[in-house]
CSV table of C-alpha atoms and ligand atoms in Angstrom, one decimal:
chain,number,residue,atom,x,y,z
Q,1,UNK,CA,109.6,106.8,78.5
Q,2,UNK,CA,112.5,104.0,78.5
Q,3,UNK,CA,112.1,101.8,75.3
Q,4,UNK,CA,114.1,98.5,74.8
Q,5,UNK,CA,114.8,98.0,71.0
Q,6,UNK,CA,115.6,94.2,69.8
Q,7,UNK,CA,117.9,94.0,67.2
Q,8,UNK,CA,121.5,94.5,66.1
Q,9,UNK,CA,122.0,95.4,62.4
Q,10,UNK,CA,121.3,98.7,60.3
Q,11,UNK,CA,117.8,98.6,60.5
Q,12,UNK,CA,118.0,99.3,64.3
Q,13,UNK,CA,120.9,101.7,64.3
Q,14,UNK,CA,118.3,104.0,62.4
Q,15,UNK,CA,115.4,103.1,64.2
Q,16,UNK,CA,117.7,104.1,67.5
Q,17,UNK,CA,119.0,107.3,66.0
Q,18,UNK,CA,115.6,108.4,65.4
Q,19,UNK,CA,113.8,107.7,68.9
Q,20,UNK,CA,116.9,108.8,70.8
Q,21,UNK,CA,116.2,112.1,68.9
Q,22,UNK,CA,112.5,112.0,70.7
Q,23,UNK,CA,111.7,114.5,73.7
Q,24,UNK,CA,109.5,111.6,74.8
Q,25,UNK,CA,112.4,109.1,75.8
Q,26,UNK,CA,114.7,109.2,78.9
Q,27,UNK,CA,116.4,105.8,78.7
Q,28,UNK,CA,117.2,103.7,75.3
Q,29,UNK,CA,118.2,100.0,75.6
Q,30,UNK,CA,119.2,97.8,72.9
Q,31,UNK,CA,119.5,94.7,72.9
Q,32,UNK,CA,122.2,92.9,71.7
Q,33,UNK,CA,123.2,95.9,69.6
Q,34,UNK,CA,125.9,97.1,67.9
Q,35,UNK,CA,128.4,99.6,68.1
Q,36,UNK,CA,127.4,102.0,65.9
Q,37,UNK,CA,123.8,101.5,68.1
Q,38,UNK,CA,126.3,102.4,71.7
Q,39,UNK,CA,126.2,105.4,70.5
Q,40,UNK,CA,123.0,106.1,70.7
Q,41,UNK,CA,121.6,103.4,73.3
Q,42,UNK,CA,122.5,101.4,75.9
Q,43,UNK,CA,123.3,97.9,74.6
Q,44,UNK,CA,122.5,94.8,76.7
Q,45,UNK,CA,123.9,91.5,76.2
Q,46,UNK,CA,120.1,89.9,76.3
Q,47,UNK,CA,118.9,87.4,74.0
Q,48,UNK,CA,115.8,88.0,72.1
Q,49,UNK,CA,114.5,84.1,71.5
Q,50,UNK,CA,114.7,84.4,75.9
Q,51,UNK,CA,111.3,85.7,76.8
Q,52,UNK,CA,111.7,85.0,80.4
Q,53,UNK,CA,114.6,86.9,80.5
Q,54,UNK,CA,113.4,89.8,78.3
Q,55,UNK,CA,110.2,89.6,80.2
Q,56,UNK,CA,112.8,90.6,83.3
Q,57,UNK,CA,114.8,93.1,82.4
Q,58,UNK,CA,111.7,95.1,81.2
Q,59,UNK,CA,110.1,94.9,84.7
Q,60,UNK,CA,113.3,96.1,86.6
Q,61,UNK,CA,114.0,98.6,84.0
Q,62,UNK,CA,110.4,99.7,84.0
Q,63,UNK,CA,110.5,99.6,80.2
Q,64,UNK,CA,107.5,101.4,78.5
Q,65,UNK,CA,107.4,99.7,75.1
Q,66,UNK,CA,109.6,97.2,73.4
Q,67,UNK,CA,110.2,97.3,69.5
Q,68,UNK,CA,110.6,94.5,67.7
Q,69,UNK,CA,113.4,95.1,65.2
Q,70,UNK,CA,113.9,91.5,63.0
Q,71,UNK,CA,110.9,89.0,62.2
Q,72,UNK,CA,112.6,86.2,63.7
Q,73,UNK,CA,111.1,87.3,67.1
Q,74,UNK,CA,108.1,88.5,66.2
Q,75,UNK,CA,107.0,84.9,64.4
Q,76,UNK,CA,108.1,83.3,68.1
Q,77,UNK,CA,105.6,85.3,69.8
Q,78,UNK,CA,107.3,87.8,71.7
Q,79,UNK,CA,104.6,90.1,71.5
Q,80,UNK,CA,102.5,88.0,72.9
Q,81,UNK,CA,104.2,86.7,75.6
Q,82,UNK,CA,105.3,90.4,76.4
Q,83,UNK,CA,101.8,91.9,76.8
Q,84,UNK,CA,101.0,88.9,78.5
Q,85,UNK,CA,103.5,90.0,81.3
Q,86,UNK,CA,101.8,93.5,80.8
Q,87,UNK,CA,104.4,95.3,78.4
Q,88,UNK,CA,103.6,96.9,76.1
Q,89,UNK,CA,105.4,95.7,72.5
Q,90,UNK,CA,105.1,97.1,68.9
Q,91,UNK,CA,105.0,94.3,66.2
Q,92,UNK,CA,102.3,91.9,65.6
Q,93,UNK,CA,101.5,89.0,67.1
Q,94,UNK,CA,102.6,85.3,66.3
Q,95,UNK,CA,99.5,84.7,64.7
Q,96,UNK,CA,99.3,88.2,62.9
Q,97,UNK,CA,103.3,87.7,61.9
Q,98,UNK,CA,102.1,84.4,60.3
Q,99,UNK,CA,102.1,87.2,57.2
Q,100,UNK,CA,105.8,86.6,56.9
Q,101,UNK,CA,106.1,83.4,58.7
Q,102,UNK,CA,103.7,81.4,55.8
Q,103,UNK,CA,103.8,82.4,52.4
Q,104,UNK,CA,100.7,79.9,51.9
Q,105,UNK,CA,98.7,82.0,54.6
Q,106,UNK,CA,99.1,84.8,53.4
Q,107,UNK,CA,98.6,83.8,49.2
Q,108,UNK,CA,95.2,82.0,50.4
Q,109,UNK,CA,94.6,85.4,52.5
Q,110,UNK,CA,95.2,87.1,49.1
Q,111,UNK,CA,93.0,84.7,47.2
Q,112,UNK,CA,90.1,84.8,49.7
Q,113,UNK,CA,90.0,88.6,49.5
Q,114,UNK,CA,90.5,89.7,45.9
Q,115,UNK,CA,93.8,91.3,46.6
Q,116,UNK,CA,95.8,91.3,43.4
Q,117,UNK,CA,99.0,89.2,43.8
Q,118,UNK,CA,100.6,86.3,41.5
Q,119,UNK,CA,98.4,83.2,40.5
Q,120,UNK,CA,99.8,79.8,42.5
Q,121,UNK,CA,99.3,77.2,43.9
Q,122,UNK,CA,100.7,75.2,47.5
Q,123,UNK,CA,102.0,71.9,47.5
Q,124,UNK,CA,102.9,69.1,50.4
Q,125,UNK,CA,105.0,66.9,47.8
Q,126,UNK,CA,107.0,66.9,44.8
Q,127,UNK,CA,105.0,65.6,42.3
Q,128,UNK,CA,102.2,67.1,42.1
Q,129,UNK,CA,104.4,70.4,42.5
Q,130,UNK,CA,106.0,69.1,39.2
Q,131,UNK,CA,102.9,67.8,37.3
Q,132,UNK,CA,102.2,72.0,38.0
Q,133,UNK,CA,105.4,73.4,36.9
Q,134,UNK,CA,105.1,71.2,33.6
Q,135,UNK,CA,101.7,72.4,33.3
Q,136,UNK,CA,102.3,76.0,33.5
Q,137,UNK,CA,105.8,76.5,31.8
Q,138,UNK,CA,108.9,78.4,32.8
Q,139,UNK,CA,109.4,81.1,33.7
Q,140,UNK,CA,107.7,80.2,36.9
Q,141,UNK,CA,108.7,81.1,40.7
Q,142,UNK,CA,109.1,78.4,43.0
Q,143,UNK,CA,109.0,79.7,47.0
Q,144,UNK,CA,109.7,77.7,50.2
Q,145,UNK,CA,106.4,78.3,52.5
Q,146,UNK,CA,108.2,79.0,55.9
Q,147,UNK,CA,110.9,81.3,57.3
Q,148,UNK,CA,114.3,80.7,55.0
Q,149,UNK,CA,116.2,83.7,55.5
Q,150,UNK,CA,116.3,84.8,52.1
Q,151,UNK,CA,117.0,82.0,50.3
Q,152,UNK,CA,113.3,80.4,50.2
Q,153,UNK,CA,112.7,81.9,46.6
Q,154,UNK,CA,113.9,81.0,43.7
Q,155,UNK,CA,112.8,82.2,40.2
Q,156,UNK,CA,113.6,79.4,37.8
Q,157,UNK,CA,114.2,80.5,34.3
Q,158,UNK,CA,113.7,76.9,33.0
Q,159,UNK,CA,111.4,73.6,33.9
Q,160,UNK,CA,114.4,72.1,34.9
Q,161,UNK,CA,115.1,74.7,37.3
Q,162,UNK,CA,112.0,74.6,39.1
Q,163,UNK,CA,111.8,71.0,39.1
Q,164,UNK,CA,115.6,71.3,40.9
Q,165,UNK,CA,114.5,74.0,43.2
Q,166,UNK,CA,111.4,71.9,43.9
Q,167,UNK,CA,114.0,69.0,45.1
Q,168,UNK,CA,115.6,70.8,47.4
Q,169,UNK,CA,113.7,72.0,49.2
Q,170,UNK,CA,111.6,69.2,49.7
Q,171,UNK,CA,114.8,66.8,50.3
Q,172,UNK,CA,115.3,69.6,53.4
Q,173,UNK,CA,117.4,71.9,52.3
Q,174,UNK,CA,115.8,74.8,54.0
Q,175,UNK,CA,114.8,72.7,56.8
Q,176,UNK,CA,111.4,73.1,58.3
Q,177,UNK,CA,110.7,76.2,55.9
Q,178,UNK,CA,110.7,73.8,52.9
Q,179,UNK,CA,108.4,70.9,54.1
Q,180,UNK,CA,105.4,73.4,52.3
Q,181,UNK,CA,105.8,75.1,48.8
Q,182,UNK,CA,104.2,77.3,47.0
Q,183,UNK,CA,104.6,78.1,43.4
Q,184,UNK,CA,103.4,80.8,41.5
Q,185,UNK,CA,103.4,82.7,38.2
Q,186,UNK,CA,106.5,84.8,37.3
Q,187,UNK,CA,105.0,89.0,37.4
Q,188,UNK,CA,107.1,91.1,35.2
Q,189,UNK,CA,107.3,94.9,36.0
Q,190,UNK,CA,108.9,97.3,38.8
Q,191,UNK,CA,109.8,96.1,42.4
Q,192,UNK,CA,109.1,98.7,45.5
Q,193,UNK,CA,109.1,98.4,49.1
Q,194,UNK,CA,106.3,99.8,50.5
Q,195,UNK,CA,105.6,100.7,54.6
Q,196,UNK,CA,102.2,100.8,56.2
Q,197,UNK,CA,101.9,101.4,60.2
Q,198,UNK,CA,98.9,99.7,61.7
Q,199,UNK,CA,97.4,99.4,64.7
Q,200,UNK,CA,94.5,96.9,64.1
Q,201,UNK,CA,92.2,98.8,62.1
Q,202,UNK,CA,93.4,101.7,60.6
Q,203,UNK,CA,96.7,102.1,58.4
Q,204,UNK,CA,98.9,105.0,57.0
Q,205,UNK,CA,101.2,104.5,54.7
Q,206,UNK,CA,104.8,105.3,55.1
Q,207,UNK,CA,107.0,106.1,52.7
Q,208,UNK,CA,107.6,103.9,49.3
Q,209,UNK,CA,111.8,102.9,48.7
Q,210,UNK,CA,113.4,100.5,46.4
Q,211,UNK,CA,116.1,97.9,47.3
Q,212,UNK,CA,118.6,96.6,45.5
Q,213,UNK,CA,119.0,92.8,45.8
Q,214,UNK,CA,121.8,91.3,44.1
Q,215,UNK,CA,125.3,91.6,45.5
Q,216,UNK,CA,127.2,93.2,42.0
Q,217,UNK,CA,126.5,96.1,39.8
Q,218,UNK,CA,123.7,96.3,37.6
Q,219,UNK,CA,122.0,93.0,39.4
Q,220,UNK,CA,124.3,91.0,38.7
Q,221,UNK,CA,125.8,88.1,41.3
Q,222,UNK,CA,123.9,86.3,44.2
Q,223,UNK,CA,121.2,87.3,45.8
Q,224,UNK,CA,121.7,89.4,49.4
Q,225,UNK,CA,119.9,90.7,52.4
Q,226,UNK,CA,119.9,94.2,50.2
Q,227,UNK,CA,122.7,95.6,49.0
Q,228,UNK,CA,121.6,99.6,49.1
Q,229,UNK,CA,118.2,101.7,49.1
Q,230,UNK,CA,116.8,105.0,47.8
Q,231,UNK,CA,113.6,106.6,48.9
Q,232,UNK,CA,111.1,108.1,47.4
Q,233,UNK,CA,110.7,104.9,44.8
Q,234,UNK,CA,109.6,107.1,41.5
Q,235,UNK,CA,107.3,104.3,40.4
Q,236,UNK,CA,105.6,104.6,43.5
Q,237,UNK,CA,103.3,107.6,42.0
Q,238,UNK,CA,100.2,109.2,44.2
Q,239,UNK,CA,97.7,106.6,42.1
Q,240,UNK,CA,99.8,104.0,43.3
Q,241,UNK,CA,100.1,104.3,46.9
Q,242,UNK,CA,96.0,104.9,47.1
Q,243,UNK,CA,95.8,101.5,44.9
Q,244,UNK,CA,97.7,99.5,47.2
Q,245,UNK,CA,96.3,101.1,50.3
Q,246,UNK,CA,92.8,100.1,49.2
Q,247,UNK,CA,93.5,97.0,47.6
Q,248,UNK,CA,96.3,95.6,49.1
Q,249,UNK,CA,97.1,96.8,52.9
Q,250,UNK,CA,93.2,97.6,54.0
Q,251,UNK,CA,91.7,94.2,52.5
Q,252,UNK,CA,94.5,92.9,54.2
Q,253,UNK,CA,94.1,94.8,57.8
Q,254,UNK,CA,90.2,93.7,57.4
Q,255,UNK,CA,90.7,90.3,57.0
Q,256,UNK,CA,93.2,90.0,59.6
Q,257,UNK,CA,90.5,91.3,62.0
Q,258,UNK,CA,88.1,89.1,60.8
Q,259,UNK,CA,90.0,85.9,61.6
Q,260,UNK,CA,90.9,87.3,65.3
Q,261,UNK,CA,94.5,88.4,64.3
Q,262,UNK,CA,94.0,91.6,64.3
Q,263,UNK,CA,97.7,93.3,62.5
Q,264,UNK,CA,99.8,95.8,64.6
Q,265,UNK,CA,103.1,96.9,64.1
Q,266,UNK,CA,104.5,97.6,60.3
Q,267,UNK,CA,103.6,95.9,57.4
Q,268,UNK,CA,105.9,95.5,54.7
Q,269,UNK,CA,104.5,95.3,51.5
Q,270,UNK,CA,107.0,93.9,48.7
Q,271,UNK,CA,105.2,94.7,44.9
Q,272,UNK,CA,105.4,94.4,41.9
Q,273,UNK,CA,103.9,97.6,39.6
Q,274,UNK,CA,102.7,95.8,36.8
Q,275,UNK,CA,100.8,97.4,33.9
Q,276,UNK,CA,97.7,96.2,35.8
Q,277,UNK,CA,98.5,98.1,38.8
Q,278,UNK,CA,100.4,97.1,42.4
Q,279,UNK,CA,100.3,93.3,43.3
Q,280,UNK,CA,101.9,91.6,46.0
Q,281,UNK,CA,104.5,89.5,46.2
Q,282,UNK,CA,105.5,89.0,49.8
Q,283,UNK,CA,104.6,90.6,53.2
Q,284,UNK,CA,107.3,91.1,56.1
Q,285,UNK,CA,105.8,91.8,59.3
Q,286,UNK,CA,108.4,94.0,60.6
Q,287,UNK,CA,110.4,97.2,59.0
Q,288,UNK,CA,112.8,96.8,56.3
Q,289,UNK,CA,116.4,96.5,56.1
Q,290,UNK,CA,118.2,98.3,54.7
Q,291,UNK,CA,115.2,100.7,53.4
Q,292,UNK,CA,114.5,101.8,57.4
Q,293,UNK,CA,117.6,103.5,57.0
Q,294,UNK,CA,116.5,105.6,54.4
Q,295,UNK,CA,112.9,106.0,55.6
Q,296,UNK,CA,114.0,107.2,59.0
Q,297,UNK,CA,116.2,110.0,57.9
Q,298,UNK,CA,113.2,111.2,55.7
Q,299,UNK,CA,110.8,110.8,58.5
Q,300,UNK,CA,110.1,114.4,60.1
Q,301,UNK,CA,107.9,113.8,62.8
Q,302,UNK,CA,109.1,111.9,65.9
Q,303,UNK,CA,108.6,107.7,65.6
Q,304,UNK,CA,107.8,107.3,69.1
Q,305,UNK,CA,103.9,108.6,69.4
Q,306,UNK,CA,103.5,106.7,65.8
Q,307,UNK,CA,104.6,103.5,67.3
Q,308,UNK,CA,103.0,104.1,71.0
Q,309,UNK,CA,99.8,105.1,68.6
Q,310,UNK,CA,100.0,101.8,66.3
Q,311,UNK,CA,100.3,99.9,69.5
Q,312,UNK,CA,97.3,101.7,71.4
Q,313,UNK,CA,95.1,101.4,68.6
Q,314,UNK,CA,94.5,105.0,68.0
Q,315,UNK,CA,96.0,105.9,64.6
Q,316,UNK,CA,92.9,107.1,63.3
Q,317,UNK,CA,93.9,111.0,63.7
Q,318,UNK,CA,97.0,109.8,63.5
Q,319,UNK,CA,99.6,112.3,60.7
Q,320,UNK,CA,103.4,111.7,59.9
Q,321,UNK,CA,105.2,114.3,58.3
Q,322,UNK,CA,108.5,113.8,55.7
Q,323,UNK,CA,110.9,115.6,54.1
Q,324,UNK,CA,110.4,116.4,50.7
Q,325,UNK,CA,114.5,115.3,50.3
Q,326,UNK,CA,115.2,111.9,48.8
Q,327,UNK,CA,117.5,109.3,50.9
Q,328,UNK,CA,120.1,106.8,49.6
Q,329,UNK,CA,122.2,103.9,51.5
Q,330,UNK,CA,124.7,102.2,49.9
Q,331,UNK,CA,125.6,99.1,51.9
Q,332,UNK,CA,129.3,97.8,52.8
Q,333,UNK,CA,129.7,94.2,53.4
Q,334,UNK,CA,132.5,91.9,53.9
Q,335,UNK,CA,134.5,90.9,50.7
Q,336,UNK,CA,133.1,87.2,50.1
Q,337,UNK,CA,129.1,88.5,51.5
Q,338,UNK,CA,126.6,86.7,51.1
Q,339,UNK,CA,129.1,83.8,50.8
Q,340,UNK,CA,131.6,83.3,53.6
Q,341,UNK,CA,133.6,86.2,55.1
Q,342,UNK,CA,135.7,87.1,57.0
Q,343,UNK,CA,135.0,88.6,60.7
Q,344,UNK,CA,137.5,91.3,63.1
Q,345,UNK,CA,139.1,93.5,60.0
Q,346,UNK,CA,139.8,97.4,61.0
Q,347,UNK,CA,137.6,100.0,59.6
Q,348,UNK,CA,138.8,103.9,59.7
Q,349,UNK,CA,137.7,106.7,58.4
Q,350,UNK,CA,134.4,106.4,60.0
Q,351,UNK,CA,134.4,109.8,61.4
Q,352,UNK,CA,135.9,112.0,58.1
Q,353,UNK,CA,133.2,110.2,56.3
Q,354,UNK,CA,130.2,111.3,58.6
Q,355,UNK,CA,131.6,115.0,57.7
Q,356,UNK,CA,130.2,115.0,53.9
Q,357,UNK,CA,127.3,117.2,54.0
Q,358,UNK,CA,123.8,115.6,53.9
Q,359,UNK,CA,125.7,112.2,55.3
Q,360,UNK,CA,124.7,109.8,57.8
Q,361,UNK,CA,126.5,106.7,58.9
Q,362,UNK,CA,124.3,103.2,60.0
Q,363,UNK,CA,126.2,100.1,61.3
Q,364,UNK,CA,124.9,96.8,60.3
Q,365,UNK,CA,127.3,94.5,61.7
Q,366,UNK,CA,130.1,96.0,63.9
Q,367,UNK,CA,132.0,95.9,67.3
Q,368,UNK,CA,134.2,98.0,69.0
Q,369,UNK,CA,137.5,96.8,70.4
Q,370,UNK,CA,138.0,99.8,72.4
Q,371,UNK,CA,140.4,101.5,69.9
Q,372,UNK,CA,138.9,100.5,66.6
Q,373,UNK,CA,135.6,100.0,64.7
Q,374,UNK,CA,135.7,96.2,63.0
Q,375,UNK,CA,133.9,94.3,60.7
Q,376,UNK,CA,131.7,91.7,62.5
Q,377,UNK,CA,129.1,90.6,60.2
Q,378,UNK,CA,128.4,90.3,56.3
Q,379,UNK,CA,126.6,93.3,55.9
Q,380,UNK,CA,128.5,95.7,57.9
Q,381,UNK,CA,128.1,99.6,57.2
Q,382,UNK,CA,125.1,101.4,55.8
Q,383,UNK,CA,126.5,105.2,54.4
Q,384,UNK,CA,123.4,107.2,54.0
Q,385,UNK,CA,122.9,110.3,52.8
Q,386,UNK,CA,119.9,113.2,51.8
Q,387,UNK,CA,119.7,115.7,48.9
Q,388,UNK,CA,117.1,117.7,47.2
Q,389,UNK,CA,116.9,114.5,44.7
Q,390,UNK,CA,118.2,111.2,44.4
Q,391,UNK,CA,121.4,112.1,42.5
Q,392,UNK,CA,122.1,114.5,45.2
Q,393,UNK,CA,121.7,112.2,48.0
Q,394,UNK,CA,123.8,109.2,46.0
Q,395,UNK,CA,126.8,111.9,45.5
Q,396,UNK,CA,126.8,112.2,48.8
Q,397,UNK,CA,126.6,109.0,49.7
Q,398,UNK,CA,129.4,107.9,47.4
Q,399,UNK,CA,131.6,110.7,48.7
Q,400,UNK,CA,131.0,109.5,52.2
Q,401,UNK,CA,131.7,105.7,51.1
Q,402,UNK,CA,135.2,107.0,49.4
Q,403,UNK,CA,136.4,108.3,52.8
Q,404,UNK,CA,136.1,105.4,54.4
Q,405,UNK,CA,139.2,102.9,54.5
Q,406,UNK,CA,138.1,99.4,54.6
Q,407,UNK,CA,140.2,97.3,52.3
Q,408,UNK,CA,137.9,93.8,53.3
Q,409,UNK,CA,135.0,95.7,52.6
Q,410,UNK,CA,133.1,96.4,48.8
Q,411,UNK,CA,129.8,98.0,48.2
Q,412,UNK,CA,127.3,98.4,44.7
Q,413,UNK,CA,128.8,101.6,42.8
Q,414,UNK,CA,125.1,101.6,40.8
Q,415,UNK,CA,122.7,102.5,43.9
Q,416,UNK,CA,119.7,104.4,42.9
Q,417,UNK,CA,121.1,104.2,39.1
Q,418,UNK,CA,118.2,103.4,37.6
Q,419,UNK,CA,116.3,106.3,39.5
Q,420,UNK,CA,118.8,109.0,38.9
Q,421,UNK,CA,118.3,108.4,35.1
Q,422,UNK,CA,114.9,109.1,34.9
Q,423,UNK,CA,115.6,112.1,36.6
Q,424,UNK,CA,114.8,111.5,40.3
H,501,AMP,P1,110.4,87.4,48.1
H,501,AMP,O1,111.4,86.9,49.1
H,501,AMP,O2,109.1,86.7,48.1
H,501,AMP,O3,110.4,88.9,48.2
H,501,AMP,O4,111.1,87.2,46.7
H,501,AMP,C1,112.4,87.5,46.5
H,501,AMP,C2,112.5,88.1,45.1
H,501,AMP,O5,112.1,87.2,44.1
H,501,AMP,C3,111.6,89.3,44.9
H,501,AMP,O6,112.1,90.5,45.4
H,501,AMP,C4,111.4,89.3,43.4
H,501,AMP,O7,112.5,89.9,42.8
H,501,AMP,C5,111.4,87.8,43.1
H,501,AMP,N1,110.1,87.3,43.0
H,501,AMP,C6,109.3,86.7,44.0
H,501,AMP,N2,108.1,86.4,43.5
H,501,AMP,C7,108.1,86.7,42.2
H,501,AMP,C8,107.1,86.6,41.2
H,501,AMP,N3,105.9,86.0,41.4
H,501,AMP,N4,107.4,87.1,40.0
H,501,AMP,C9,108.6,87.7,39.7
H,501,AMP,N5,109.5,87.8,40.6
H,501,AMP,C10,109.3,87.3,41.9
């Protein structure tokens, strides 16, 4: 098979590594890619928001399936306009991707099925929006309804707060995204990322991993794209992952079918465990970043029949296998990330680093100059690593981050802390 992946940061550096380690593939293309993703794939300077062109170099590479690394894509259509040409893509289409691409869709999907998430309410103007807020006190979460790249939620501690955040973002300041609100009630328990693969009708769940948000030590500082990742997530229990299969991702799946978008591709659960059980807070259509990382060097069983599967529509006998080893990532980013940052500085020790046992090295945002690895994005390097347990695996990761020289870079010393001290 020759597959074309879309993407450039860490997320697709794993996803690469893992299907250029399939029997099944005899050419890997990415596209735009980075250079930790050369080494694994081609990389082609295309553009992912050109169909037409994608669309081209498909058919005179006689590409077998496309995945669909970043939601950006995905909400565009590309799916859709790729198996119109007669490709065959993993990811959902634009109307199934409106998961991610409307948090109003997907709360009223939510609302209309019994599937536990936060009570809210969507808004078109400011004041009734406030009239709501004043109604239902603070802490309360306010959320852009569109597309923001990470900075269309904000969790206001105060009236004043929400009533700010409710301001801006109908004065435009995340654009289109913000024209729509929606604002909920604040849930108070423990995050986890949770995977499902689907292909229409049927989903299996992947496995569960918990992010780490906030740029600084113990969540402290702005929030960020992720700053680090550990997998298995302890809270998510047995009990728990048959609670949100059947009453969060299959009411989901049904409903989906039911309105003609039938879901394909991954769907990305973020929850809240609450002492009433799993609720949802958010879907992403598309796999996470930086949790892929750690998911993919669990995963056992090769990706590419899973995705060709999902996308088929034949997941029913479908099995994955994983290790029973925990994975860690602790992110390096750019000294000023998520603020501004600086772009070109040298990296070395790349290759003494990859040496710790259990290690595994992701780039996020890199280039090559020919002689050196630099820095070319805010989140830049993802050092993974496995162990028997989380503690294991975050040794090992922190042992790989030490030999790495990077004096523009700084990651979170506290990844997987709060795991390793209940014993994971
Ligand atoms: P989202 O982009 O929707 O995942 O939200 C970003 C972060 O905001 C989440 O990871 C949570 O930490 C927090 N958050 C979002 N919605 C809620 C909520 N209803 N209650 C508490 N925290 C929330």
């Amino acid at each position: 098979m020759n597959i074309l992946l879309l993407g450039s940061g860490g997320r697709e550096h794993a996803l690469a590594w893992k299907m250029a380690a399939s029997p099944l593939v005899d050419r890997l293309y990415c596209a735009p890619g980075n250079a930790g993703i050369a080494q694994e794939a081609e990389c082609v300077a295309l553009d992912p928001t050109d169909h037409a062109a994608v669309i081209a170099f498909c058919k005179e590479n006689k590409i077998d399936l496309v995945m669909v690394g970043p939601e950006a894509p995905l909400c565009a259509g590309i799916v859709d306009d790729l198996e119109a040409a007669g490709i065959k893509a993993f990811g959902p289409t634009r109307k199934a991707a409106q998961l991610e691409g409307s948090k109003g869709f997907t709360k009223d999907i939510c609302r209309a099925n019994n599937i536990p998430t936060a009570a809210y309410e969507r808004f078109t103007a400011p004041e009734p929006a406030k009239d709501y807020i004043r109604k239902h006190g603070a802490p309360i979460v306010v959320k852009a309804d569109g597309l923001a790249a990470g900075k269309g939620v904000v969790v206001a501690e105060t009236i004043a707060q929400a009533e700010a955040a409710i301001d801006m973002m109908f004065d435009g300041g995340l654009g289109a995204a913000g024209a729509e609100v929606v604002i909920e009630e604040f849930l108070q328990g423990e995050e986890a990322s949770f995977f499902a693969l689907c292909d229409g009708t049927t989903a299996i769940a992947l496995a569960s991993a918990q992010d780490h948000k906030r740029a600084f030590d113990n969540d402290q500082g702005p929030n960020t794209g992720g700053m680090g990742a550990y997998s298995p997530a302890p809270v998510m229990t047995d009990e728990m992952t048959r609670r949100t299969m059947s009453e969060i991702i299959e009411p989901t799946l049904h409903a989906m079918a039911a309105m003609g978008a039938p879901y394909k591709g991954v769907l990305f659960a973020g929850l809240m465990i609450t002492k009433d059980g799993p609720k949802l807070i958010e879907y992403n259509v598309r796999f996470g970043d930086p949790e892929t990382q750690v998911l993919m060097l669990r995963l056992m069983s090769d990706i590419v029949p899973a995705l060709m599967a999902a996308r088929d529509g034949v997941l029913k006998s479908f099995d994955l296998r994983w290790y029973d080893d925990a994975a860690l990532t602790v992110v390096m980013a750019a000294k000023g990330y998520p603020g501004d940052y600086r772009k070109g500085s040298v990296i070395e020790g790349l290759e003494d680093a990859a040496k710790v046992e259990g290690a595994q090295i992701f780039h996020a945002g890199t280039k090559s100059d020919g002689a050196h690895i630099l820095a070319n994005g805010g989140r830049v390097l993802n050092v993974c690593a496995i162990g028997r347990s989380v503690a294991e695996a975050q040794r090992q990761a922190y042992a790989a981050v030490d030999r790495i020289n990077w004096p523009d870079g700084f990651c979170r010393r506290d990844i997987g802390k709060r795991a390793v001290e209940r014993g994971a």
